[in-house]
Amino acid sequence: MLRRELSKPGYVPQPIALGINTDAYQPIERKLGITRQLIEVMQETRHPFSLITKNALVERDMDLLAPLAEQQLVSVHFSVTSLDPHLSAKLEPRASAPHARLRAMRRLSDAGIPVGVMVAPVIPWINDAELESVLEASRDAGASSAGYVLLRLPYEVAPLFRDWLDAHYPQRAEHVMSTINQLRGGKDYDSQFGKRMRGEGVYADLLANRFKLASKRLGFNASRQQWPWLDCSKFIAPLPPKKPSLQGELF
């Protein structure tokens, strides 16, 4: 499918982000290797892309990522929710432990691959106190860019999260949801662009200011050059996939 899209006449390359809607390195990736195959197509076509993941399995593909980084064709961003392995295990039971993500971050950085950190999701009264410590640990592990995303609860996610709160933090559940509702205009979620990632109100402003001050102190995002610039000029359109023949193939 990727090869077919890239081979369309008139296609204009722009950086592709792998891992936005769901992690680029699901547990089954160890068996199927779908993400690795996508990276191989990107390598073949010299198409710029970025990865975002909570899984240290990305280290497996350093042999592909390092040469691409030399051509300014890739960056890798690690989503880190907490440095507490117990909290991380409750929130993300199938993701790599925090120390494993930081180790992977360091190894990729040492190999010349631009890495960044995304503190996500930030959950009021659960992991929000760790914002600065996660940023600092990631900087020490080689991250050169940083961002954060406030907890989002679209559609069926909201009742699932409420169940999770009741199971793990019953004494804080009401306080957590009250703060989230204040951030979202009295609702569990507000999908408006510009608000869904940050929220609004006093708490949102305080969080944004904390992030800004910590980023400045740690040297994150001091200039746009620290955000990996990806080169679209090297793209080579692939040949379209062969259409299956009704008569089959002899060879």
PDB file of N, CA and C in Angstrom, residues 2 14-25 35 38-39 42 46-53 58 65 68-69 72-78 108 113-116 118 145 227-232:
ATOM      1  N   LEU A   2       1.911   1.250   0.801  1.00  0.00           N
ATOM      2  CA  LEU A   2       2.798   2.413   0.850  1.00  0.00           C
ATOM      3  C   LEU A   2       3.474   2.626  -0.490  1.00  0.00           C
ATOM      4  N   GLN A  14       6.257  14.674   1.471  1.00  0.00           N
ATOM      5  CA  GLN A  14       6.311  15.411   2.722  1.00  0.00           C
ATOM      6  C   GLN A  14       6.605  14.412   3.818  1.00  0.00           C
ATOM      7  N   PRO A  15       7.278  14.824   4.896  1.00  0.00           N
ATOM      8  CA  PRO A  15       7.612  13.864   5.951  1.00  0.00           C
ATOM      9  C   PRO A  15       6.389  13.097   6.446  1.00  0.00           C
ATOM     10  N   ILE A  16       6.532  11.802   6.552  1.00  0.00           N
ATOM     11  CA  ILE A  16       5.471  10.917   7.034  1.00  0.00           C
ATOM     12  C   ILE A  16       5.775  10.549   8.485  1.00  0.00           C
ATOM     13  N   ALA A  17       4.770  10.598   9.327  1.00  0.00           N
ATOM     14  CA  ALA A  17       4.929  10.222  10.738  1.00  0.00           C
ATOM     15  C   ALA A  17       4.349   8.843  10.962  1.00  0.00           C
ATOM     16  N   LEU A  18       5.179   7.916  11.405  1.00  0.00           N
ATOM     17  CA  LEU A  18       4.732   6.561  11.734  1.00  0.00           C
ATOM     18  C   LEU A  18       4.577   6.448  13.243  1.00  0.00           C
ATOM     19  N   GLY A  19       3.376   6.111  13.706  1.00  0.00           N
ATOM     20  CA  GLY A  19       3.176   5.928  15.143  1.00  0.00           C
ATOM     21  C   GLY A  19       2.300   6.986  15.771  1.00  0.00           C
ATOM     22  N   ILE A  20       1.535   7.728  14.968  1.00  0.00           N
ATOM     23  CA  ILE A  20       0.692   8.789  15.509  1.00  0.00           C
ATOM     24  C   ILE A  20      -0.606   8.228  16.090  1.00  0.00           C
ATOM     25  N   ASN A  21      -1.313   7.436  15.297  1.00  0.00           N
ATOM     26  CA  ASN A  21      -2.593   6.898  15.773  1.00  0.00           C
ATOM     27  C   ASN A  21      -2.417   5.689  16.679  1.00  0.00           C
ATOM     28  N   THR A  22      -1.387   4.933  16.442  1.00  0.00           N
ATOM     29  CA  THR A  22      -1.056   3.813  17.313  1.00  0.00           C
ATOM     30  C   THR A  22       0.449   3.582  17.209  1.00  0.00           C
ATOM     31  N   ASP A  23       1.020   2.933  18.200  1.00  0.00           N
ATOM     32  CA  ASP A  23       2.479   2.820  18.265  1.00  0.00           C
ATOM     33  C   ASP A  23       3.050   2.127  17.030  1.00  0.00           C
ATOM     34  N   ALA A  24       4.172   2.642  16.560  1.00  0.00           N
ATOM     35  CA  ALA A  24       4.828   2.045  15.402  1.00  0.00           C
ATOM     36  C   ALA A  24       5.425   0.681  15.713  1.00  0.00           C
ATOM     37  N   TYR A  25       5.593   0.378  17.000  1.00  0.00           N
ATOM     38  CA  TYR A  25       6.192  -0.903  17.406  1.00  0.00           C
ATOM     39  C   TYR A  25       5.269  -1.633  18.382  1.00  0.00           C
ATOM     40  N   THR A  35       6.525  -2.666  10.420  1.00  0.00           N
ATOM     41  CA  THR A  35       7.181  -1.358  10.489  1.00  0.00           C
ATOM     42  C   THR A  35       8.552  -1.401   9.827  1.00  0.00           C
ATOM     43  N   LEU A  38       8.118  -1.140   6.162  1.00  0.00           N
ATOM     44  CA  LEU A  38       7.822   0.243   5.770  1.00  0.00           C
ATOM     45  C   LEU A  38       9.100   1.075   5.722  1.00  0.00           C
ATOM     46  N   ILE A  39       9.959   0.877   6.731  1.00  0.00           N
ATOM     47  CA  ILE A  39      11.229   1.614   6.755  1.00  0.00           C
ATOM     48  C   ILE A  39      12.079   1.249   5.539  1.00  0.00           C
ATOM     49  N   MET A  42      10.883   3.224   2.707  1.00  0.00           N
ATOM     50  CA  MET A  42      11.363   4.603   2.872  1.00  0.00           C
ATOM     51  C   MET A  42      12.831   4.718   2.488  1.00  0.00           C
ATOM     52  N   ARG A  46      14.121   6.901  -0.465  1.00  0.00           N
ATOM     53  CA  ARG A  46      14.697   8.077   0.200  1.00  0.00           C
ATOM     54  C   ARG A  46      13.601   9.064   0.619  1.00  0.00           C
ATOM     55  N   HIS A  47      12.570   8.516   1.206  1.00  0.00           N
ATOM     56  CA  HIS A  47      11.441   9.340   1.643  1.00  0.00           C
ATOM     57  C   HIS A  47      11.622   9.720   3.109  1.00  0.00           C
ATOM     58  N   PRO A  48      11.515  10.999   3.455  1.00  0.00           N
ATOM     59  CA  PRO A  48      11.701  11.421   4.855  1.00  0.00           C
ATOM     60  C   PRO A  48      10.533  10.970   5.732  1.00  0.00           C
ATOM     61  N   PHE A  49      10.839  10.593   6.984  1.00  0.00           N
ATOM     62  CA  PHE A  49       9.796  10.158   7.899  1.00  0.00           C
ATOM     63  C   PHE A  49      10.292  10.273   9.335  1.00  0.00           C
ATOM     64  N   SER A  50       9.340  10.217  10.249  1.00  0.00           N
ATOM     65  CA  SER A  50       9.674  10.180  11.665  1.00  0.00           C
ATOM     66  C   SER A  50       8.921   9.029  12.315  1.00  0.00           C
ATOM     67  N   LEU A  51       9.454   8.572  13.424  1.00  0.00           N
ATOM     68  CA  LEU A  51       8.844   7.498  14.208  1.00  0.00           C
ATOM     69  C   LEU A  51       8.524   8.018  15.598  1.00  0.00           C
ATOM     70  N   ILE A  52       7.395   7.579  16.151  1.00  0.00           N
ATOM     71  CA  ILE A  52       7.124   7.847  17.564  1.00  0.00           C
ATOM     72  C   ILE A  52       6.705   6.533  18.203  1.00  0.00           C
ATOM     73  N   THR A  53       7.307   6.226  19.344  1.00  0.00           N
ATOM     74  CA  THR A  53       7.084   4.914  19.944  1.00  0.00           C
ATOM     75  C   THR A  53       7.309   4.931  21.448  1.00  0.00           C
ATOM     76  N   VAL A  58      12.565  -0.406  18.716  1.00  0.00           N
ATOM     77  CA  VAL A  58      13.098   0.428  17.651  1.00  0.00           C
ATOM     78  C   VAL A  58      14.602   0.239  17.495  1.00  0.00           C
ATOM     79  N   LEU A  65      18.043   2.843  10.243  1.00  0.00           N
ATOM     80  CA  LEU A  65      17.806   4.229  10.646  1.00  0.00           C
ATOM     81  C   LEU A  65      19.075   5.080  10.611  1.00  0.00           C
ATOM     82  N   LEU A  68      19.931   6.390   7.174  1.00  0.00           N
ATOM     83  CA  LEU A  68      18.913   7.366   6.789  1.00  0.00           C
ATOM     84  C   LEU A  68      19.133   8.693   7.511  1.00  0.00           C
ATOM     85  N   ALA A  69      19.548   8.614   8.769  1.00  0.00           N
ATOM     86  CA  ALA A  69      19.813   9.832   9.535  1.00  0.00           C
ATOM     87  C   ALA A  69      20.960  10.626   8.922  1.00  0.00           C
ATOM     88  N   GLN A  72      19.625  12.907   6.532  1.00  0.00           N
ATOM     89  CA  GLN A  72      18.564  13.775   7.073  1.00  0.00           C
ATOM     90  C   GLN A  72      17.187  13.320   6.605  1.00  0.00           C
ATOM     91  N   LEU A  73      16.954  12.016   6.736  1.00  0.00           N
ATOM     92  CA  LEU A  73      15.693  11.436   6.279  1.00  0.00           C
ATOM     93  C   LEU A  73      14.853  10.854   7.410  1.00  0.00           C
ATOM     94  N   VAL A  74      15.337  10.905   8.657  1.00  0.00           N
ATOM     95  CA  VAL A  74      14.559  10.275   9.729  1.00  0.00           C
ATOM     96  C   VAL A  74      14.840  10.938  11.075  1.00  0.00           C
ATOM     97  N   SER A  75      13.838  10.922  11.924  1.00  0.00           N
ATOM     98  CA  SER A  75      13.995  11.273  13.333  1.00  0.00           C
ATOM     99  C   SER A  75      13.119  10.323  14.136  1.00  0.00           C
ATOM    100  N   VAL A  76      13.474  10.106  15.393  1.00  0.00           N
ATOM    101  CA  VAL A  76      12.740   9.184  16.257  1.00  0.00           C
ATOM    102  C   VAL A  76      12.346   9.899  17.537  1.00  0.00           C
ATOM    103  N   HIS A  77      11.088   9.788  17.904  1.00  0.00           N
ATOM    104  CA  HIS A  77      10.581  10.436  19.104  1.00  0.00           C
ATOM    105  C   HIS A  77      10.033   9.375  20.061  1.00  0.00           C
ATOM    106  N   PHE A  78      10.465   9.453  21.298  1.00  0.00           N
ATOM    107  CA  PHE A  78      10.019   8.496  22.302  1.00  0.00           C
ATOM    108  C   PHE A  78       8.943   9.129  23.176  1.00  0.00           C
ATOM    109  N   LEU A 108      20.289   5.187  20.166  1.00  0.00           N
ATOM    110  CA  LEU A 108      19.996   5.795  18.870  1.00  0.00           C
ATOM    111  C   LEU A 108      20.738   7.120  18.717  1.00  0.00           C
ATOM    112  N   ILE A 113      21.324   9.223  15.253  1.00  0.00           N
ATOM    113  CA  ILE A 113      19.916   9.339  14.872  1.00  0.00           C
ATOM    114  C   ILE A 113      19.274  10.413  15.748  1.00  0.00           C
ATOM    115  N   PRO A 114      18.693  11.449  15.177  1.00  0.00           N
ATOM    116  CA  PRO A 114      18.060  12.504  15.997  1.00  0.00           C
ATOM    117  C   PRO A 114      16.908  11.921  16.816  1.00  0.00           C
ATOM    118  N   VAL A 115      16.912  12.167  18.118  1.00  0.00           N
ATOM    119  CA  VAL A 115      15.849  11.651  18.979  1.00  0.00           C
ATOM    120  C   VAL A 115      15.226  12.792  19.773  1.00  0.00           C
ATOM    121  N   GLY A 116      13.947  12.640  20.040  1.00  0.00           N
ATOM    122  CA  GLY A 116      13.225  13.602  20.852  1.00  0.00           C
ATOM    123  C   GLY A 116      12.355  12.882  21.848  1.00  0.00           C
ATOM    124  N   MET A 118       8.489  12.964  23.884  1.00  0.00           N
ATOM    125  CA  MET A 118       7.138  13.479  24.007  1.00  0.00           C
ATOM    126  C   MET A 118       6.592  12.995  25.353  1.00  0.00           C
ATOM    127  N   SER A 145      14.973  17.405  21.247  1.00  0.00           N
ATOM    128  CA  SER A 145      13.713  18.125  21.093  1.00  0.00           C
ATOM    129  C   SER A 145      12.700  17.532  22.070  1.00  0.00           C
ATOM    130  N   TRP A 227      15.014  20.900  16.135  1.00  0.00           N
ATOM    131  CA  TRP A 227      14.015  19.947  15.653  1.00  0.00           C
ATOM    132  C   TRP A 227      14.546  19.368  14.362  1.00  0.00           C
ATOM    133  N   PRO A 228      14.722  18.063  14.260  1.00  0.00           N
ATOM    134  CA  PRO A 228      15.347  17.490  13.061  1.00  0.00           C
ATOM    135  C   PRO A 228      14.639  17.927  11.784  1.00  0.00           C
ATOM    136  N   TRP A 229      15.382  18.564  10.906  1.00  0.00           N
ATOM    137  CA  TRP A 229      14.877  18.947   9.603  1.00  0.00           C
ATOM    138  C   TRP A 229      15.025  17.759   8.678  1.00  0.00           C
ATOM    139  N   LEU A 230      13.970  17.399   7.989  1.00  0.00           N
ATOM    140  CA  LEU A 230      13.978  16.237   7.112  1.00  0.00           C
ATOM    141  C   LEU A 230      13.970  16.691   5.655  1.00  0.00           C
ATOM    142  N   ASP A 231      14.834  16.072   4.861  1.00  0.00           N
ATOM    143  CA  ASP A 231      15.080  16.489   3.483  1.00  0.00           C
ATOM    144  C   ASP A 231      14.136  15.767   2.520  1.00  0.00           C
ATOM    145  N   CYS A 232      13.283  16.531   1.858  1.00  0.00           N
ATOM    146  CA  CYS A 232      12.346  15.955   0.886  1.00  0.00           C
ATOM    147  C   CYS A 232      12.909  15.925  -0.528  1.00  0.00           C
TER     148      CYS A 232
END
